[in-house]
Short mmCIF file of C-alpha atoms in Angstrom, two decimals:
data_model
loop_
_atom_site.label_atom_id
_atom_site.label_comp_id
_atom_site.label_asym_id
_atom_site.label_seq_id
_atom_site.Cartn_x
_atom_site.Cartn_y
_atom_site.Cartn_z
CA MET A 1 99.36 78.49 92.39
CA GLU A 2 97.35 78.56 88.78
CA GLY A 3 97.15 82.15 86.32
CA ARG A 4 99.21 85.25 85.67
CA ARG A 5 99.40 87.56 88.52
CA SER A 6 97.23 91.37 87.79
CA PHE A 7 100.24 93.70 87.32
CA TRP A 8 98.25 96.71 88.71
CA THR A 9 96.34 94.81 92.12
CA TRP A 10 96.81 92.63 94.30
CA GLY A 11 96.66 88.78 93.26
CA PHE A 12 96.13 87.36 90.44
CA GLU A 13 94.59 88.89 87.26
CA ARG A 14 91.22 87.01 87.73
CA ASP A 15 91.46 89.22 91.42
CA GLU A 16 91.23 91.99 88.69
CA PRO A 17 87.55 94.33 90.50
CA SER A 18 85.61 94.63 87.50
CA ASP A 19 85.14 97.48 85.24
CA ALA A 20 81.61 97.63 87.57
CA ASP A 21 83.38 97.29 90.77
CA ARG A 22 85.10 99.99 90.47
CA GLY A 23 82.96 101.93 88.46
CA LYS A 24 80.52 102.08 91.72
CA PHE A 25 83.30 103.05 94.30
CA ALA A 26 83.35 106.07 91.47
CA ALA A 27 80.05 106.66 92.78
CA SER A 28 80.28 106.40 95.95
CA TRP A 29 83.26 108.47 96.36
CA SER A 30 82.02 110.43 93.82
CA LYS A 31 78.96 111.65 95.67
CA ARG A 32 80.94 112.06 99.39
CA LEU A 33 83.18 114.72 97.66
CA GLY A 34 80.80 116.21 95.90
CA ARG A 35 82.90 116.17 92.59
CA ALA A 36 82.72 114.00 90.14
CA VAL A 37 85.69 111.09 90.21
CA GLU A 38 86.43 108.35 87.36
CA PRO A 39 88.29 105.31 87.67
CA PRO A 40 91.46 106.17 86.11
CA PRO A 41 92.48 104.10 82.89
CA ILE A 42 94.60 100.36 83.25
CA PRO A 43 97.17 100.80 81.13
CA LYS A 44 97.42 97.93 78.51
CA LEU A 45 100.56 95.51 79.06
CA SER A 46 101.53 95.85 74.77
CA ASP A 47 100.89 100.38 76.45
CA ILE A 48 103.94 99.77 78.44
CA GLN A 49 106.94 100.87 78.08
CA LEU A 50 110.96 99.02 79.76
CA ARG A 51 113.93 100.17 79.33
CA ALA A 52 115.37 97.24 77.26
CA PRO A 53 117.18 94.36 79.55
CA ARG A 54 121.15 95.05 79.97
CA ILE A 55 122.34 91.36 80.81
CA SER A 56 122.76 88.84 78.68
CA ILE A 57 120.85 85.13 79.63
CA PRO A 58 123.26 81.99 78.46
CA SER A 59 122.11 80.08 76.65
CA ALA A 60 121.65 77.17 79.16
CA LEU A 61 120.05 78.99 81.41
CA GLN A 62 117.37 79.72 79.15
CA GLY A 63 114.93 76.61 80.74
CA TRP A 64 113.96 78.81 83.52
CA VAL A 65 114.93 82.31 83.19
CA THR A 66 113.20 84.77 80.99
CA ALA A 67 113.33 88.60 79.87
CA ASP A 68 109.82 88.80 79.01
CA LYS A 69 108.09 92.02 79.01
CA HIS A 70 105.25 90.33 81.58
CA GLU A 71 106.77 88.43 83.62
CA ARG A 72 109.55 91.38 84.24
CA VAL A 73 106.24 94.11 84.37
CA VAL A 74 104.54 91.25 87.01
CA HIS A 75 107.96 92.08 89.40
CA THR A 76 108.27 95.22 89.25
CA HIS A 77 106.59 96.69 91.70
CA GLY A 78 105.71 95.40 95.41
CA GLY A 79 102.01 95.59 97.02
CA HIS A 80 102.26 98.71 98.29
CA SER A 81 98.87 101.04 97.47
CA LEU A 82 101.46 103.28 95.83
CA GLU A 83 103.83 101.42 93.79
CA LEU A 84 100.14 99.86 92.92
CA LEU A 85 98.96 103.47 91.90
CA ARG A 86 102.79 103.88 89.29
CA ALA A 87 102.20 100.90 88.24
CA MET A 88 98.22 101.77 87.43
CA ARG A 89 99.68 104.75 85.83
CA GLY A 90 101.85 103.21 83.17
CA ASP A 91 105.71 103.26 85.77
CA PHE A 92 107.51 100.38 85.42
CA ALA A 93 111.31 102.57 85.47
CA SER A 94 112.70 100.54 87.43
CA PRO A 95 112.15 96.91 86.52
CA PRO A 96 114.26 93.37 87.22
CA ASP A 97 116.69 93.56 83.00
CA ALA A 98 115.45 89.52 83.80
CA VAL A 99 113.22 86.77 85.79
CA ALA A 100 113.85 83.31 87.45
CA HIS A 101 111.30 80.67 87.71
CA PRO A 102 114.64 78.15 88.49
CA ARG A 103 112.13 74.32 89.23
CA SER A 104 115.34 72.94 91.40
CA GLU A 105 117.35 73.65 93.96
CA ALA A 106 120.27 72.52 91.11
CA GLU A 107 119.31 75.67 89.07
CA LEU A 108 118.70 77.69 92.38
CA GLU A 109 122.49 77.42 92.46
CA ALA A 110 123.46 77.46 89.10
CA THR A 111 121.00 81.14 88.62
CA MET A 112 122.69 82.47 92.23
CA ALA A 113 126.39 81.31 90.38
CA TRP A 114 125.56 83.47 87.80
CA CYS A 115 125.38 86.61 88.89
CA ASP A 116 127.14 86.13 91.83
CA GLN A 117 130.05 86.02 89.12
CA HIS A 118 128.80 89.14 87.21
CA GLY A 119 127.77 91.27 90.66
CA TYR A 120 123.98 90.96 89.26
CA THR A 121 121.94 92.59 91.23
CA VAL A 122 119.57 89.08 93.54
CA ILE A 123 116.13 90.60 94.04
CA PRO A 124 114.69 87.00 95.64
CA SER A 125 110.24 86.77 95.26
CA GLY A 126 107.42 84.98 96.91
CA GLY A 127 104.04 86.25 96.29
CA ARG A 128 105.45 89.10 95.90
CA THR A 129 102.84 91.32 98.80
CA SER A 130 105.50 93.16 100.80
CA VAL A 131 104.27 96.23 101.88
CA VAL A 132 107.79 98.19 102.88
CA TRP A 133 109.15 98.34 99.28
CA GLY A 134 110.82 94.95 99.70
CA VAL A 135 110.68 93.94 96.68
CA ASN A 136 111.70 96.37 94.74
CA VAL A 137 114.92 96.34 91.61
CA PRO A 138 117.05 99.60 93.26
CA ALA A 139 116.79 102.33 90.02
CA GLU A 140 121.21 102.92 91.42
CA CYS A 141 122.20 99.04 90.26
CA ALA A 142 123.76 98.62 87.23
CA ALA A 143 121.53 95.06 86.90
CA ALA A 144 119.56 92.77 88.96
CA VAL A 145 117.15 89.46 88.69
CA THR A 146 114.40 88.44 90.41
CA ILE A 147 113.96 84.80 91.27
CA ASP A 148 111.18 84.03 91.86
CA LEU A 149 110.33 80.84 93.55
CA ASP A 150 106.65 79.33 92.91
CA ARG A 151 108.07 76.86 90.84
CA LEU A 152 109.82 75.78 94.04
CA ASP A 153 105.46 74.90 96.22
CA ARG A 154 105.58 71.69 96.73
CA VAL A 155 104.75 70.31 100.23
CA LEU A 156 108.09 66.65 100.26
CA GLU A 157 107.06 65.43 103.57
CA ILE A 158 104.74 64.94 106.63
CA ASP A 159 106.03 63.39 109.98
CA GLU A 160 102.36 62.91 111.80
CA THR A 161 103.79 61.71 114.81
CA SER A 162 105.78 64.58 115.61
CA ARG A 163 102.85 66.98 113.59
CA ALA A 164 104.85 68.95 111.37
CA ALA A 165 105.80 68.95 107.77
CA ARG A 166 108.70 69.97 105.37
CA LEU A 167 107.35 72.49 102.23
CA GLN A 168 109.13 74.43 100.05
CA ALA A 169 109.41 78.46 99.91
CA GLY A 170 107.22 78.72 97.17
CA ILE A 171 104.43 77.48 98.08
CA TYR A 172 101.49 79.92 98.32
CA GLY A 173 99.13 79.57 101.29
CA PRO A 174 95.73 78.57 99.71
CA ASP A 175 97.86 75.92 98.32
CA LEU A 176 99.72 74.75 101.21
CA GLU A 177 96.78 74.04 102.60
CA ASP A 178 95.20 72.62 100.52
CA ALA A 179 98.33 69.89 100.02
CA LEU A 180 97.32 69.84 104.03
CA ARG A 181 94.04 69.43 104.43
CA PRO A 182 94.07 65.75 103.01
CA ARG A 183 95.31 64.55 105.71
CA GLY A 184 93.85 66.27 108.87
CA PHE A 185 96.44 68.67 109.16
CA THR A 186 96.64 72.81 108.97
CA LEU A 187 99.52 75.23 108.95
CA ARG A 188 96.49 77.26 110.37
CA HIS A 189 98.32 80.79 109.55
CA PHE A 190 96.75 83.63 107.80
CA PRO A 191 98.17 86.95 107.36
CA GLN A 192 95.48 89.60 104.68
CA SER A 193 97.99 88.13 101.89
CA PHE A 194 97.36 85.08 102.16
CA PRO A 195 95.62 84.08 98.86
CA TRP A 196 98.62 85.61 97.23
CA SER A 197 101.87 85.22 99.67
CA THR A 198 104.05 82.84 100.23
CA LEU A 199 105.78 80.35 103.05
CA GLY A 200 109.39 81.78 102.01
CA GLY A 201 108.10 85.30 102.15
CA TRP A 202 106.47 84.66 105.65
CA ILE A 203 109.30 83.88 106.94
CA ALA A 204 112.11 85.65 105.36
CA THR A 205 110.14 88.74 106.84
CA ARG A 206 108.63 87.40 110.16
CA SER A 207 104.94 87.63 108.79
CA GLY A 208 102.43 88.40 111.40
CA GLY A 209 98.83 85.67 110.92
CA HIS A 210 95.77 84.03 111.95
CA TYR A 211 96.69 83.42 116.32
CA ALA A 212 95.97 87.12 117.86
CA THR A 213 98.04 85.48 121.32
CA ASN A 214 100.24 82.76 121.33
CA HIS A 215 101.46 81.38 117.85
CA THR A 216 101.97 84.69 116.55
CA HIS A 217 104.10 85.19 114.48
CA ILE A 218 105.40 81.93 111.53
CA ASP A 219 108.46 81.41 113.88
CA ASP A 220 106.30 80.41 116.57
CA PHE A 221 105.75 77.37 113.80
CA VAL A 222 109.45 77.03 111.90
CA GLU A 223 111.00 73.83 112.96
CA SER A 224 114.17 74.30 110.99
CA THR A 225 115.28 76.12 107.51
CA ARG A 226 117.09 75.55 104.60
CA MET A 227 118.79 78.93 102.57
CA LEU A 228 121.11 79.39 99.55
CA THR A 229 123.54 81.89 99.72
CA PRO A 230 126.16 83.19 98.01
CA ALA A 231 128.61 81.38 99.53
CA GLY A 232 126.91 77.89 100.43
CA TRP A 233 124.03 75.94 102.20
CA TRP A 234 122.83 77.70 105.25
CA GLU A 235 120.77 75.05 107.05
CA SER A 236 120.07 74.39 110.39
CA ARG A 237 118.83 70.58 112.39
CA ARG A 238 114.66 69.63 111.98
CA LEU A 239 114.64 69.98 116.04
CA PRO A 240 111.48 71.00 118.75
CA GLY A 241 113.90 73.23 120.40
CA SER A 242 117.51 73.73 120.90
CA GLY A 243 119.08 75.38 123.92
CA ALA A 244 122.45 74.83 121.87
CA GLY A 245 124.01 78.81 121.30
CA PRO A 246 122.32 81.48 119.19
CA SER A 247 119.55 79.72 117.21
CA PRO A 248 120.63 79.74 113.17
CA ASP A 249 117.15 80.03 112.43
CA ARG A 250 116.68 83.38 114.24
CA ILE A 251 119.12 84.73 111.74
CA VAL A 252 116.89 83.10 108.66
CA LEU A 253 113.58 85.17 110.15
CA GLY A 254 112.79 88.15 109.21
CA SER A 255 115.73 88.65 106.73
CA GLU A 256 114.17 89.36 104.13
CA GLY A 257 115.95 88.07 101.55
CA THR A 258 119.59 89.92 101.99
CA LEU A 259 121.47 86.68 103.10
CA GLY A 260 120.14 84.16 100.68
CA ILE A 261 117.16 82.33 99.76
CA ILE A 262 114.82 80.47 101.27
CA THR A 263 114.25 76.73 100.01
CA GLU A 264 112.50 75.52 102.47
CA ALA A 265 111.70 74.74 106.13
CA TRP A 266 110.26 72.06 108.58
CA MET A 267 106.99 73.70 109.93
CA ARG A 268 104.50 72.53 112.76
CA ILE A 269 101.49 71.74 111.99
CA GLN A 270 98.41 71.42 112.98
CA LYS A 271 94.75 69.23 113.03
CA ARG A 272 92.62 70.98 111.55
CA PRO A 273 90.17 72.62 114.39
CA THR A 274 86.94 70.91 114.99
CA PHE A 275 86.24 72.67 118.04
CA ARG A 276 85.34 76.95 117.58
CA ALA A 277 84.06 79.18 119.62
CA THR A 278 83.37 83.12 118.64
CA ALA A 279 81.57 86.03 120.99
CA GLY A 280 81.90 89.47 120.06
CA VAL A 281 81.35 91.87 123.45
CA MET A 282 80.56 95.84 123.40
CA PHE A 283 81.71 98.85 125.46
CA ASP A 284 81.10 101.90 125.93
CA SER A 285 84.99 103.04 125.73
CA TRP A 286 88.08 102.53 124.35
CA GLN A 287 90.08 101.93 127.99
CA ALA A 288 87.42 100.19 128.95
CA GLY A 289 88.05 97.44 125.90
CA TYR A 290 91.75 97.22 125.98
CA GLU A 291 91.61 96.79 129.38
CA ALA A 292 89.48 93.51 129.50
CA ALA A 293 92.03 92.30 126.32
CA ARG A 294 95.43 92.72 128.74
CA GLN A 295 93.43 90.38 131.49
CA VAL A 296 91.45 88.29 129.29
CA VAL A 297 95.58 87.82 127.65
CA GLN A 298 96.94 88.04 130.67
CA ALA A 299 94.75 84.98 131.99
CA LYS A 300 96.85 82.68 129.38
CA LEU A 301 93.19 81.03 128.70
CA TRP A 302 95.07 81.85 125.01
CA PRO A 303 91.96 82.09 122.46
CA ALA A 304 93.18 82.41 118.41
CA ASN A 305 90.81 84.86 117.85
CA LEU A 306 91.47 88.63 120.56
CA ARG A 307 91.32 91.30 118.73
CA LEU A 308 89.82 94.59 119.54
CA LEU A 309 88.04 97.16 116.96
CA ASP A 310 88.02 101.10 118.76
CA PRO A 311 84.37 102.81 117.93
CA VAL A 312 85.71 104.31 114.86
CA GLU A 313 87.25 100.42 114.09
CA ALA A 314 84.18 99.35 114.49
CA GLN A 315 81.66 101.78 112.97
CA ARG A 316 83.44 101.22 109.92
CA ALA A 317 83.73 97.13 109.41
CA ALA A 318 81.89 95.73 111.79
CA GLY A 319 78.78 98.41 111.48
CA LEU A 320 78.03 98.98 114.94
CA ASP A 321 77.40 102.86 116.05
CA GLY A 322 80.37 104.23 116.17
CA LYS A 323 79.88 105.01 120.05
CA HIS A 324 81.01 101.67 121.42
CA ALA A 325 84.36 99.22 121.34
CA ILE A 326 84.46 95.95 120.03
CA LEU A 327 85.89 92.95 121.70
CA ILE A 328 86.58 89.99 119.41
CA ILE A 329 87.05 86.69 121.22
CA GLY A 330 86.96 83.20 119.00
CA PHE A 331 89.18 80.77 120.05
CA GLU A 332 89.55 76.68 118.79
CA SER A 333 90.96 73.35 118.57
CA GLY A 334 90.84 69.98 116.71
CA ASP A 335 91.35 67.62 119.69
CA VAL A 336 88.85 69.95 123.44
CA PRO A 337 85.61 71.57 123.22
CA GLN A 338 85.92 74.62 123.88
CA GLY A 339 82.70 76.26 125.25
CA ALA A 340 84.86 76.54 128.97
CA PHE A 341 86.74 78.55 127.19
CA ILE A 342 84.90 80.78 125.60
CA HIS A 343 82.14 82.11 128.88
CA ALA A 344 85.52 81.83 131.46
CA ALA A 345 86.72 85.32 128.63
CA VAL A 346 83.16 86.36 128.16
CA ALA A 347 83.73 86.97 131.75
CA ILE A 348 86.44 88.42 132.21
CA ALA A 349 85.32 91.04 129.41
CA ARG A 350 81.62 91.50 131.69
CA GLY A 351 84.37 92.15 134.79
CA ALA A 352 85.85 94.45 132.55
CA GLY A 353 82.30 96.11 131.49
CA GLY A 354 82.12 94.48 128.73
CA VAL A 355 78.16 93.56 127.22
CA ILE A 356 77.22 90.99 125.35
CA ASP A 357 74.11 88.46 125.27
CA ASP A 358 74.14 84.87 126.08
CA ALA A 359 72.78 83.65 123.00
CA ALA A 360 75.41 85.67 121.53
CA VAL A 361 78.17 83.11 122.88
CA ARG A 362 78.37 80.60 119.79
CA VAL A 363 79.52 77.64 120.40
CA SER A 364 81.07 74.69 118.33
CA ASP A 365 80.47 71.25 119.94
CA GLY A 366 82.81 69.93 117.21
CA SER A 367 81.07 69.61 113.87
CA GLY A 368 83.62 72.09 112.12
CA GLU A 369 80.74 74.63 112.26
CA ALA A 370 82.28 77.67 111.90
CA THR A 371 81.07 80.92 114.54
CA GLY A 372 82.64 83.90 113.78
CA ARG A 373 80.80 84.73 110.59
CA GLY A 374 77.96 86.17 111.49
CA GLY A 375 76.69 89.86 113.23
CA ALA A 376 78.96 92.21 113.84
CA VAL A 377 81.99 88.92 114.01
CA GLY A 378 80.78 88.71 110.58
CA ALA A 379 80.80 91.83 108.69
CA TRP A 380 84.06 92.13 110.39
CA ARG A 381 85.73 89.40 109.03
CA ASP A 382 84.38 89.91 105.84
CA SER A 383 85.44 93.67 105.32
CA PHE A 384 88.69 91.87 106.72
CA ILE A 385 89.21 89.12 103.98
CA GLY A 386 87.85 91.34 101.12
CA VAL A 387 90.64 94.83 100.70
CA ASN A 388 91.81 94.68 97.22
CA ALA A 389 93.22 98.25 96.39
CA GLY A 390 92.28 98.36 93.44
CA LEU A 391 89.55 99.44 93.70
CA THR A 392 90.14 102.78 95.06
CA ASN A 393 93.39 103.10 93.69
CA GLY A 394 93.92 106.82 92.19
CA MET A 395 90.36 108.17 93.00
CA GLY A 396 92.03 110.35 95.45
CA LEU A 397 91.53 108.91 98.45
CA LEU A 398 94.69 108.63 100.48
CA SER A 399 94.69 105.51 102.10
CA ASP A 400 97.45 103.21 104.46
CA THR A 401 98.51 100.93 107.80
CA PHE A 402 101.16 101.42 110.78
CA GLU A 403 101.80 99.03 112.65
CA THR A 404 103.73 98.30 116.36
CA ALA A 405 104.06 97.35 119.30
CA ILE A 406 103.87 98.09 123.63
CA THR A 407 103.96 97.26 126.97
CA TRP A 408 100.18 97.61 129.06
CA ASP A 409 102.18 100.26 131.37
CA LYS A 410 103.17 102.35 128.37
CA TRP A 411 99.80 102.05 125.98
CA PRO A 412 97.88 104.88 127.38
CA GLU A 413 100.33 107.73 127.05
CA PHE A 414 101.43 105.10 123.68
CA ASP A 415 98.25 105.48 122.51
CA ALA A 416 97.65 109.23 123.49
CA TYR A 417 99.90 110.68 121.78
CA VAL A 418 99.89 108.49 118.42
CA ARG A 419 97.27 109.41 117.73
CA ASP A 420 97.95 113.36 118.59
CA ARG A 421 100.91 113.35 116.22
CA VAL A 422 99.60 110.99 113.23
CA GLY A 423 95.86 113.11 114.21
CA ARG A 424 97.89 116.34 113.15
CA ALA A 425 99.41 115.29 110.61
CA LEU A 426 96.94 114.36 108.18
CA THR A 427 95.56 117.62 108.97
CA GLU A 428 97.80 119.60 108.01
CA VAL A 429 98.52 117.38 104.76
CA LEU A 430 94.82 115.91 104.25
CA GLY A 431 92.37 118.68 105.85
CA ASP A 432 89.49 118.61 107.67
CA GLY A 433 87.31 115.04 106.81
CA THR A 434 90.47 112.41 107.45
CA SER A 435 90.15 109.27 109.61
CA LEU A 436 92.65 107.25 112.72
CA SER A 437 91.07 104.71 113.80
CA CYS A 438 92.96 101.36 115.85
CA ARG A 439 92.25 97.73 116.33
CA PHE A 440 94.55 95.89 118.06
CA THR A 441 95.87 92.53 115.78
CA HIS A 442 97.81 90.45 118.71
CA VAL A 443 97.25 90.62 121.99
CA TYR A 444 101.42 89.80 124.54
CA PRO A 445 101.29 89.50 128.75
CA ASP A 446 102.78 91.77 127.53
CA GLY A 447 101.47 94.21 125.82
CA PRO A 448 99.64 94.98 123.13
CA ALA A 449 100.02 94.91 118.63
CA PRO A 450 97.83 98.47 117.53
CA TYR A 451 97.43 99.01 114.19
CA TYR A 452 96.23 102.72 113.25
CA SER A 453 94.02 102.93 110.18
CA PHE A 454 94.18 106.49 108.89
CA SER A 455 93.16 107.87 105.81
CA GLY A 456 91.48 111.29 103.50
CA VAL A 457 91.08 113.21 100.35
CA ALA A 458 94.75 113.65 98.46
CA LYS A 459 95.73 115.75 95.60
CA ILE A 460 95.27 113.12 92.33
CA GLY A 461 99.36 113.59 91.14
CA GLY A 462 100.16 113.78 94.56
CA GLU A 463 99.44 111.38 96.97
CA ALA A 464 102.65 110.10 97.13
CA ALA A 465 104.25 113.53 98.79
CA GLN A 466 101.17 113.71 100.90
CA TRP A 467 101.60 110.07 102.43
CA GLN A 468 105.48 110.01 103.24
CA GLU A 469 104.28 113.52 105.51
CA ILE A 470 101.89 111.61 107.25
CA LYS A 471 103.70 107.53 107.10
CA ASP A 472 107.62 109.83 108.31
CA ALA A 473 104.45 111.71 111.81
CA ALA A 474 103.16 108.45 112.14
CA SER A 475 106.94 106.09 111.84
CA ASN A 476 108.35 109.04 114.11
CA ALA A 477 105.56 108.96 116.35
CA VAL A 478 105.47 104.77 117.31
CA VAL A 479 109.37 104.44 117.67
CA ASP A 480 109.82 108.19 119.61
CA ALA A 481 107.23 106.78 122.49
CA GLY A 482 109.14 103.70 122.83
CA GLY A 483 107.34 101.19 120.28
CA THR A 484 108.46 99.79 117.38
CA VAL A 485 108.31 100.49 114.04
CA THR A 486 106.82 97.26 112.98
CA HIS A 487 105.07 94.91 114.81
CA HIS A 488 104.78 92.35 111.33
CA HIS A 489 105.14 94.17 107.47
CA ALA A 490 108.72 94.12 108.41
CA VAL A 491 111.23 96.87 107.24
CA GLY A 492 112.24 97.21 103.83
CA ARG A 493 113.46 100.03 102.46
CA MET A 494 110.70 102.20 103.80
CA HIS A 495 110.93 101.96 107.53
CA ARG A 496 115.29 101.90 107.48
CA PRO A 497 115.42 104.74 109.26
CA GLN A 498 113.72 104.48 112.23
CA TRP A 499 114.37 100.34 112.60
CA GLU A 500 118.51 102.03 112.49
CA ARG A 501 117.41 104.23 115.50
CA GLN A 502 115.05 101.14 117.21
CA ARG A 503 118.05 98.61 117.00
CA PRO A 504 121.27 98.28 118.76
CA ALA A 505 124.40 100.17 116.97
CA LEU A 506 126.92 96.87 117.52
CA PHE A 507 123.83 94.78 115.93
CA ALA A 508 124.16 96.46 113.12
CA GLU A 509 127.87 95.48 112.81
CA ALA A 510 126.84 91.94 113.89
CA LEU A 511 124.73 91.63 110.89
CA ARG A 512 126.39 92.78 108.30
CA ALA A 513 129.81 91.32 109.04
CA ILE A 514 127.45 88.08 108.42
CA LYS A 515 126.29 89.45 105.48
CA GLN A 516 130.01 90.08 104.78
CA ARG A 517 129.65 86.00 105.06
CA VAL A 518 127.33 84.98 103.21
CA ASP A 519 126.72 87.62 100.39
CA PRO A 520 130.74 89.02 99.87
CA LYS A 521 129.36 91.52 96.82
CA SER A 522 126.01 92.30 98.78
CA ILE A 523 123.95 91.29 95.59
CA LEU A 524 121.12 90.24 97.37
CA ASN A 525 118.76 92.92 97.65
CA PRO A 526 120.72 95.81 98.59
CA GLY A 527 118.76 98.49 100.23
CA VAL A 528 117.44 96.35 102.49
CA LEU A 529 118.20 95.92 106.01
CA LEU A 530 121.25 96.69 104.86
CA ASP A 531 123.97 99.46 102.10
#
């Protein structure tokens, strides 16, 4: 993907909010607060102070390894809003000492061997959209090299018969789709970070993408993987399925850069959808909405989209009245008309108390026409895609999210417990005027994946401490109530305390044994998953 990465917000320099956009938000925020709010200045690269590199780059590696200031700056922080706030304030206290952009597996091998020989910490890097502190240089490490896979970014093969593609891990989402489109195919995996994230990052963090049911995580698309570890290559056989022992791919998936660097994968692809259908069904209560979602997913119609927004979320993101929940239902296929499926799902939703006019059920007959771009459904789509932390950062708005998953039998009590505990923390930390909302991003026959959003007015300069109190309350609440600390944002360093409570102790010992075998000097991403 062409362009320079931004060092203070998501994406590339072309994605940075303009001064006018930031000023417009500041004006609206000032009006809400009743006091003046000014957008903080963006530091110039020339003003940022970096410590000197603590390593010397061998001449044999200098064709792809650099200590360039811009490279070190843009590879210091991940994508969490607090990291970007530090960047905006010119805080780059723990940069990598060098950044490698290997152009081939041979160059990657040479870089890994150099780091392993000297004991340099290695930080694998894709799009750096991690929001769980998963791509940072630990402050205590003696020297660190970030290895960026952005030059291993090609589609190597397409198997049209099996509908699979061999892809290099450094390819960005838009470039991947652009390469598949002329052949009539798509991976159809669209996490919110899609414009700025890579295939390798999706696999390493078990990304959740476009599909709300059936195909949910990137796991569902992986046919085989290839990964370089300090001890050598880890590559699985390409198969549609296998019952031959534990899956080697399942060790790679979710490894978060701690076991090796993923270089390529065979991925299951599909025909580009031309048949589509969409509906937005209204409910008088959140409870009726989630009962409808349960019934639809358990009917195994497998809609691509089954997003439930609570009344607060529906008002903020879809323009509703703040009293109604909305269930967004969408179907798509490259082969089969979807009208029968959408009408079956709508009938189930209506049976659970949902309301929608027949005319609001949109069906495309195979022309490829999009069906989810208008009304409340379109408003939600636009709000989901158009988010950028750089617009609001540094102005005293503290907002973040946390996501989890829980079985249907525990869900109502779980939701009440989480809302109560996090709501109390928000009031205690931020005072009045806070917001807490929820939507379902993914739905399984045995339970939903709720995604909570919170916001409030923070003390400028004290955002990190206030956020930590709220985040601790949220993470502990979901684990205490029986959920997972993360459904699709990975563990990183942020979620380790609660993940250690969630996973079996013996599993951790087994994972440490694998780590010791493939990375005996523990140079890969220390502090993520394991010490």
